[in-house]
Coordinates of C-alpha atoms in Angstrom, one line a residue:
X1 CA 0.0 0.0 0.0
X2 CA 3.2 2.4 0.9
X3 CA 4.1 1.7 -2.5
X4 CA 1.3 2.8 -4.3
X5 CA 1.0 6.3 -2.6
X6 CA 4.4 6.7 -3.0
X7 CA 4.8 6.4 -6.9
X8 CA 2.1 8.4 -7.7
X9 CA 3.3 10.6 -10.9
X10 CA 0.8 12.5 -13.3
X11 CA 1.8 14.0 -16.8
X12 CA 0.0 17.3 -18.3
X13 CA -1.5 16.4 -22.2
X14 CA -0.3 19.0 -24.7
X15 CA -1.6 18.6 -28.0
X16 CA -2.6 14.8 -26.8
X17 CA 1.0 14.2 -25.6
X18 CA 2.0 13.7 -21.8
X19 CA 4.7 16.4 -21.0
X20 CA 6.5 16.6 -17.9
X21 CA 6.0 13.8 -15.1
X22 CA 5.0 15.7 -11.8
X23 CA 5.1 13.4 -8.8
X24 CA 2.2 13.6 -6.7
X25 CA 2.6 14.0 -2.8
X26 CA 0.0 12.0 -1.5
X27 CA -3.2 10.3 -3.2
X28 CA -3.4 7.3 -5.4
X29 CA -3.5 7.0 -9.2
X30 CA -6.6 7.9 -10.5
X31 CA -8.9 5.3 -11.2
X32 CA -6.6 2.8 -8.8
X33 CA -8.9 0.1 -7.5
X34 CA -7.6 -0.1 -4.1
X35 CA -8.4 4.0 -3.6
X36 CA -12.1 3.0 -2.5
X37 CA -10.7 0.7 -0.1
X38 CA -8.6 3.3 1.0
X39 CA -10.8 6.4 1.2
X40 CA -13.4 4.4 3.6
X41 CA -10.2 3.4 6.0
X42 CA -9.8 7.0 6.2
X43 CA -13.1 7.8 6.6
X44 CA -13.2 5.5 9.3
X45 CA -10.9 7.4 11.4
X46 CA -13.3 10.4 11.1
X47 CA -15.9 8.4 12.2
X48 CA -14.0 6.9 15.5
X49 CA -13.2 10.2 16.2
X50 CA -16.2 11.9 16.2
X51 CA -17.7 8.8 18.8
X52 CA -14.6 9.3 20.5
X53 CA -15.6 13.2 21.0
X54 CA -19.0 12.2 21.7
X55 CA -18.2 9.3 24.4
X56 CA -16.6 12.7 26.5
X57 CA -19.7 14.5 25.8
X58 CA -16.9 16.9 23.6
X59 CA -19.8 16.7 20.9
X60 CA -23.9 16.9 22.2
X61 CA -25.3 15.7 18.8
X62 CA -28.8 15.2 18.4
X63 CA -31.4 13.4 20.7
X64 CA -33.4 11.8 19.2
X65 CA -36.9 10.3 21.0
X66 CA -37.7 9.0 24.5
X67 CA -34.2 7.2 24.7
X68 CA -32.6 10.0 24.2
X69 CA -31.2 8.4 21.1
X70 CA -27.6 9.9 20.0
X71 CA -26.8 10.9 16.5
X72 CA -23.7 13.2 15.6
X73 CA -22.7 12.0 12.4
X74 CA -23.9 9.8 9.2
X75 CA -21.6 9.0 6.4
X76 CA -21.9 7.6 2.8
X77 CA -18.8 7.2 0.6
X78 CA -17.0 10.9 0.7
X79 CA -20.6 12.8 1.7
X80 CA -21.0 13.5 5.7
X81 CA -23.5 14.9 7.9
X82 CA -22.6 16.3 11.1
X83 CA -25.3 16.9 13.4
X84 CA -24.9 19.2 16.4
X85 CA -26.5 21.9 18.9
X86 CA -27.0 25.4 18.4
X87 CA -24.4 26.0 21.2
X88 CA -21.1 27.7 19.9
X89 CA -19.1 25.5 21.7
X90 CA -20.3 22.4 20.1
X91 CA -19.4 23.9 17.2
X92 CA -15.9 25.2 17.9
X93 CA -15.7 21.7 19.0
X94 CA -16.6 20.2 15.7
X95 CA -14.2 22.2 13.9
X96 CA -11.1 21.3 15.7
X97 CA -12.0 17.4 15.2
X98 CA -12.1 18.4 11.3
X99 CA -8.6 20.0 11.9
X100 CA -7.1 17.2 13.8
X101 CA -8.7 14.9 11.2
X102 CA -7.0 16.9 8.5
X103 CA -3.6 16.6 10.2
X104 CA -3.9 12.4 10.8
X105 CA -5.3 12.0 6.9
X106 CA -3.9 15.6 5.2
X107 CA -7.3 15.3 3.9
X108 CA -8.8 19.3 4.3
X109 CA -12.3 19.2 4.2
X110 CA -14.1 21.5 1.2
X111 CA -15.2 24.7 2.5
X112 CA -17.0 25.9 -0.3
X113 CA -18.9 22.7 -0.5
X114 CA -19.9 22.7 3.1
X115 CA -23.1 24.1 3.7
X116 CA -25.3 24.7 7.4
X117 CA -28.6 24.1 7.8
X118 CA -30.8 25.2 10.9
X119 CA -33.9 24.0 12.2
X120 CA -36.4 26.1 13.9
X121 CA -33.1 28.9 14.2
X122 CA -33.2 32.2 13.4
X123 CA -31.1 33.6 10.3
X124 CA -28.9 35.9 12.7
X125 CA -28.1 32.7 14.8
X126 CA -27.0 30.5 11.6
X127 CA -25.5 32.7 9.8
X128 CA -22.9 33.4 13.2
X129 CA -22.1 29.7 13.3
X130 CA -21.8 29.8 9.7
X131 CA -19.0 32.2 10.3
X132 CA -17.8 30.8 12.7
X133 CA -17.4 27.5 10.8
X134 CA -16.2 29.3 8.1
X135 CA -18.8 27.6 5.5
X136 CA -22.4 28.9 3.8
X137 CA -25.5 29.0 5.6
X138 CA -28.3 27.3 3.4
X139 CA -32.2 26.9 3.8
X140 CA -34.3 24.2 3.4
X141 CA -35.0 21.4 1.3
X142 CA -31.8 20.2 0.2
X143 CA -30.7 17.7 -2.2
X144 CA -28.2 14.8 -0.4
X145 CA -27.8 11.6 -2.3
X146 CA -29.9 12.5 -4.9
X147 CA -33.2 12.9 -2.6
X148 CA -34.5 16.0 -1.7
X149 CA -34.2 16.8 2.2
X150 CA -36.7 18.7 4.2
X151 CA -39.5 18.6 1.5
X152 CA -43.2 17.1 1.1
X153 CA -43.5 14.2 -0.2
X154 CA -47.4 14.6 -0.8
X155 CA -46.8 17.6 -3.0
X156 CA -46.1 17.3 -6.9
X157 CA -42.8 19.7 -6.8
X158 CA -41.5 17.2 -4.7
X159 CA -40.9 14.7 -7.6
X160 CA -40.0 17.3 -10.3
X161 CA -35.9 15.9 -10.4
X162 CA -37.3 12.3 -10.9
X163 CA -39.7 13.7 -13.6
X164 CA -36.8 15.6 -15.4
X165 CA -34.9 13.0 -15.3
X166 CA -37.1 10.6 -16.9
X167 CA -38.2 13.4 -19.6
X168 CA -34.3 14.6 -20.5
X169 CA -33.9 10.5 -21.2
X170 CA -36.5 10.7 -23.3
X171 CA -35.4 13.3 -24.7
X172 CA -32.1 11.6 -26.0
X173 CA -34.2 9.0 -27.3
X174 CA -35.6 10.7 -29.5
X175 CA -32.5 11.8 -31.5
X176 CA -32.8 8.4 -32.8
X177 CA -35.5 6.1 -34.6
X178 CA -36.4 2.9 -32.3
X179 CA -38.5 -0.1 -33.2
X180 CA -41.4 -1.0 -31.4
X181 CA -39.3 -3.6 -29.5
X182 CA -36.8 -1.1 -29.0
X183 CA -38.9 1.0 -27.1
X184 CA -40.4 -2.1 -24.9
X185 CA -37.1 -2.7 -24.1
X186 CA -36.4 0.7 -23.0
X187 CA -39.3 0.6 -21.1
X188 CA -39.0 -2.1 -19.0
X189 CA -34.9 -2.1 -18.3
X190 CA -34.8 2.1 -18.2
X191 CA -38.0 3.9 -17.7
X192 CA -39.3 1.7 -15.3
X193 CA -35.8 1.3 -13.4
X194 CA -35.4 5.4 -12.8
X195 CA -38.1 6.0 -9.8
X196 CA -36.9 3.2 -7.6
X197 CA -34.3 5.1 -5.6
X198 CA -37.4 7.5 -4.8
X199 CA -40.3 4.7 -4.7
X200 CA -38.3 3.0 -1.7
X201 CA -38.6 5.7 0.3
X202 CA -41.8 8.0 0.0
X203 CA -45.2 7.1 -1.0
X204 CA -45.7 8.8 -4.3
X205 CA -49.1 10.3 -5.3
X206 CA -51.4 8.8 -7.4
X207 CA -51.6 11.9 -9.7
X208 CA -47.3 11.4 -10.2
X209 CA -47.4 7.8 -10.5
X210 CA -50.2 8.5 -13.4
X211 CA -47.9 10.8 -14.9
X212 CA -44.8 8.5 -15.6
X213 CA -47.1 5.9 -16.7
X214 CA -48.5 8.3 -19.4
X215 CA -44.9 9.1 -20.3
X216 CA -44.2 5.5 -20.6
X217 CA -47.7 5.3 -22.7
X218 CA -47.0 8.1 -25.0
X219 CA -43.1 6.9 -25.7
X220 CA -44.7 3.4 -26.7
X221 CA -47.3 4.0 -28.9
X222 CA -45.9 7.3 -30.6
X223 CA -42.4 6.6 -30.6
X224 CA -40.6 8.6 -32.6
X225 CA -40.7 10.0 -36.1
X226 CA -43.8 8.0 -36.5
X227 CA -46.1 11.4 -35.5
X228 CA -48.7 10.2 -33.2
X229 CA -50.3 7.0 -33.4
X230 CA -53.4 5.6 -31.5
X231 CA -52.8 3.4 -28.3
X232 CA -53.6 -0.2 -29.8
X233 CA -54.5 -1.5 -26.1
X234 CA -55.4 -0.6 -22.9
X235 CA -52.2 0.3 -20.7
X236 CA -54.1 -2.0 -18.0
X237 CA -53.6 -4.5 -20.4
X238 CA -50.1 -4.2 -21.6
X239 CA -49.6 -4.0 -18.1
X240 CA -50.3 -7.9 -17.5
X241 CA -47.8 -10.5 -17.2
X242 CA -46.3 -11.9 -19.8
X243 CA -47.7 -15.4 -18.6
X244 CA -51.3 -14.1 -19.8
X245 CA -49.3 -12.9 -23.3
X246 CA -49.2 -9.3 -22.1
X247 CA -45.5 -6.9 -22.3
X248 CA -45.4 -7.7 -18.2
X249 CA -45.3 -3.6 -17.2
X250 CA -45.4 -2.9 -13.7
X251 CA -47.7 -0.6 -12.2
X252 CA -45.5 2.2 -10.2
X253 CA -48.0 2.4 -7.5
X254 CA -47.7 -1.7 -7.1
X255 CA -44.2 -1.5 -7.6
X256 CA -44.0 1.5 -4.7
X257 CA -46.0 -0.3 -2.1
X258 CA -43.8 -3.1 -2.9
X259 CA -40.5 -1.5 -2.0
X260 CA -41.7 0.5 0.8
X261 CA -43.0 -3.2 2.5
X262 CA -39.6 -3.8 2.0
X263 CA -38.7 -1.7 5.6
X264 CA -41.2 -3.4 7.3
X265 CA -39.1 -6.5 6.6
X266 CA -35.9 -4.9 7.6
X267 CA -37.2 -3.3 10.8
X268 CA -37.6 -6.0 13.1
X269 CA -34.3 -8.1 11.4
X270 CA -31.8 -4.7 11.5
X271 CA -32.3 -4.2 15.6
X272 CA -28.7 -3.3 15.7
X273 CA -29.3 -0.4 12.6
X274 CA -28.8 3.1 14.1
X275 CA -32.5 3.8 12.1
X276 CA -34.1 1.2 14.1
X277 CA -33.2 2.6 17.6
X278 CA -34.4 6.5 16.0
X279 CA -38.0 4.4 15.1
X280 CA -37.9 2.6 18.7
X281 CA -36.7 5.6 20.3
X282 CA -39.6 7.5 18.8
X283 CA -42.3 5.3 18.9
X284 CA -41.7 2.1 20.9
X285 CA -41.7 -1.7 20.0
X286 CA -45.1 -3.8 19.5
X287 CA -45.0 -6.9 21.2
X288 CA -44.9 -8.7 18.2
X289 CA -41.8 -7.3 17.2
X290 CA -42.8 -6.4 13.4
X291 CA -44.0 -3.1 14.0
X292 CA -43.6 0.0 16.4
X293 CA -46.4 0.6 19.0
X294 CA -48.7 3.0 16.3
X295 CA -49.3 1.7 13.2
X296 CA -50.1 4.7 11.5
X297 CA -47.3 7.5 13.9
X298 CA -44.9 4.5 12.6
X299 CA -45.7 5.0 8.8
X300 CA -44.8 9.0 8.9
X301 CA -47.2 10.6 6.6
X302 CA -45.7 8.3 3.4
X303 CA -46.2 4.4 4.8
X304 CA -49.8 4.4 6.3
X305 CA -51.3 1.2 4.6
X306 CA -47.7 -0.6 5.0
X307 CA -48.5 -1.9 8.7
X308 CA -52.0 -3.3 7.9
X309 CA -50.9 -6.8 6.1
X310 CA -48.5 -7.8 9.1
X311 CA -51.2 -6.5 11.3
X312 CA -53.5 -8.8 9.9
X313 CA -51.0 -11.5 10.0
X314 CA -50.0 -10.5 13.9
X315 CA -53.8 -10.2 15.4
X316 CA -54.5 -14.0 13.8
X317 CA -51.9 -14.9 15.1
X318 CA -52.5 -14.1 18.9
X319 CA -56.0 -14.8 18.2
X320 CA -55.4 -18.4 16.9
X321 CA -52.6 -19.3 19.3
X322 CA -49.1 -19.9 18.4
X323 CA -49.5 -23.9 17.9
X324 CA -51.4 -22.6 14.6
X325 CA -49.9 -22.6 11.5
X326 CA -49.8 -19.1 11.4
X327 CA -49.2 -19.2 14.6
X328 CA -46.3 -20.7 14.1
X329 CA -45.2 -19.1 11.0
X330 CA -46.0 -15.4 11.9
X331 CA -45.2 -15.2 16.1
X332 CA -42.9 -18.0 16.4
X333 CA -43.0 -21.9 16.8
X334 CA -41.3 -25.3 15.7
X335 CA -41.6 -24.6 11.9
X336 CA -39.7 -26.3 9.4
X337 CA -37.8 -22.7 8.4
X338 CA -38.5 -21.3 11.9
X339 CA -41.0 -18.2 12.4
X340 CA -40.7 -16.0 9.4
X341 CA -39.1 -12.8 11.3
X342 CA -36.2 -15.1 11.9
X343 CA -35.9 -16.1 8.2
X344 CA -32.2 -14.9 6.3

């Protein structure tokens, strides 16, 4: 590893020729498959210190729920979010773990790409700690890993970036003539791909979900350079599987529900997940252990029909015993598989 930060060189194109070798001082080559590896070892040391700071109460964070649970930092490949009191010295704090960070790793963190964001706090207040950090103070919502932060997920505007990006693909398509196969195929390994990041997380209106699936419509029946064309069949129909002799299309509202069911899977398998203790520490544990205590405080404006199915499954259950079949399957018992909350 020594060896590949050490004979790091770079040469300047001229005219598509490499001129003078410069030898780097730290940092890998680019596109070196071990600087992945690499860059989340050094993240990791950010990370230790930061618990360090907050094991010595250096660093409040933020409480979350009746536990009190503690968050001060979440990380995802070279993006982090530090989370901290309004109190000056919490941040005067944070900024000398980035500086003894940057003289461990002689990484120096982005200033002009470092932004702070207030809730319920006055302007005056943020933009002193913004100073004080030496970064920008921003507003509210916010784009972080491609999702917008601090929005509605109820309201249209909310899914504009999805719906650009699906129309700018589009777009490109049409700078070229596809077949009617063509365009299923697009359809089904593109089109219907793009929302997913979104669908997993928020419930997306009915009047969006119809949207994309006109979109989809209109880019299969009019395609392009053929002007517009009638729609042949129902979109219900080319829905269908493929078993019935249908195109197999999926529904973005099935397909939604479907991926947001998915957390109610993870919840009561990931106890050791630092979301799982924010949900228990804001909600509480059913006795069942599938759900939190409210089903519909649980689902947060976006999830509210998610908790019926294992409710269902839960209440016949206890109501059955657990020598049922469901019973067995659902609560716990000598199953063939085990109970299916202990499935891998």
């Amino acid at each position: 590893m020594r060896g590949c930060l050490s004979s790091v060189s770079f040469a300047v194109l001229v005219n598509g020729n490499a001129k003078g070798w410069v030898k780097a001082s730290r940092g890998l080559r680019q596109g070196d498959p071990l600087s992945p590896f690499l860059f989340t070892l050094v993240a990791d040391v950010l990370s230790r210190v930061l618990l360090r700071a907050k094991e010595r109460n250096a660093l409040e964070g933020f409480r979350v729920g009746r536990n009190r649970t503690r968050v001060s930092h979440l990380q995802f490949a070279n993006d982090t979010i530090f989370f901290s009191s309004t109190r000056e010295e919490d941040m005067l704090t944070l900024k000398n773990v980035l500086l003894v960070f940057r003289h461990i790793s002689g990484l120096k963190v982005n200033l002009d790409k470092s932004n702070i964001y207030g809730i319920n706090l006055g302007q005056n207040h943020l933009h002193r700690l913004a100073e004080l950090l030496d970064c920008k103070a921003s507003g509210w919502p916010i784009l972080y890993l491609g999702l917008p932060l601090g929005g509605n997920p109820k309201a249209c505007g909310f899914w504009d970036p999805m719906i650009e990006r699906i129309s700018s693909k589009l777009d490109g398509w049409q700078k070229v003539y596809l077949s009617f196969g063509g365009r299923i195929t697009l359809i089904q390994s593109c089109l219907t791909h793009m929302p997913c990041y979104f669908l997993s997380l928020f419930k997306i209106p009915t009047s969006v979900a119809a949207r994309i699936e006109r979109m989809q419509r209109d880019f299969l029946w009019s395609g392009v350079g053929e002007g517009k064309r009638d729609h042949l069949v129902s979109w219900d129909v080319v829905c269908n599987p493929k078993a019935k002799g249908e195109l197999g299309f999926r529904r973005i509202s099935l397909r939604n529900s479907a991926l947001l069911r998915k957390w109610l899977w993870r919840f009561p398998r990931e106890g050791s997940a630092l979301w799982h203790h924010v949900i228990l520490s804001i909600y509480g544990s059913h006795s069942n252990g599938w759900d939190a205590n409210t089903f519909v405080r649980w689902s947060h404006r976006c999830c509210t029909s998610l908790p019926r199915v294992f409710q269902i499954y839960s209440v016949c259950g206890r109501r059955w015993g657990k020598n049922s079949v469901l019973g067995r399957l659902v609560v716990g018992g000598p199953t063939p598989g085990g109970p299916i909350s202990k499935t891998t």
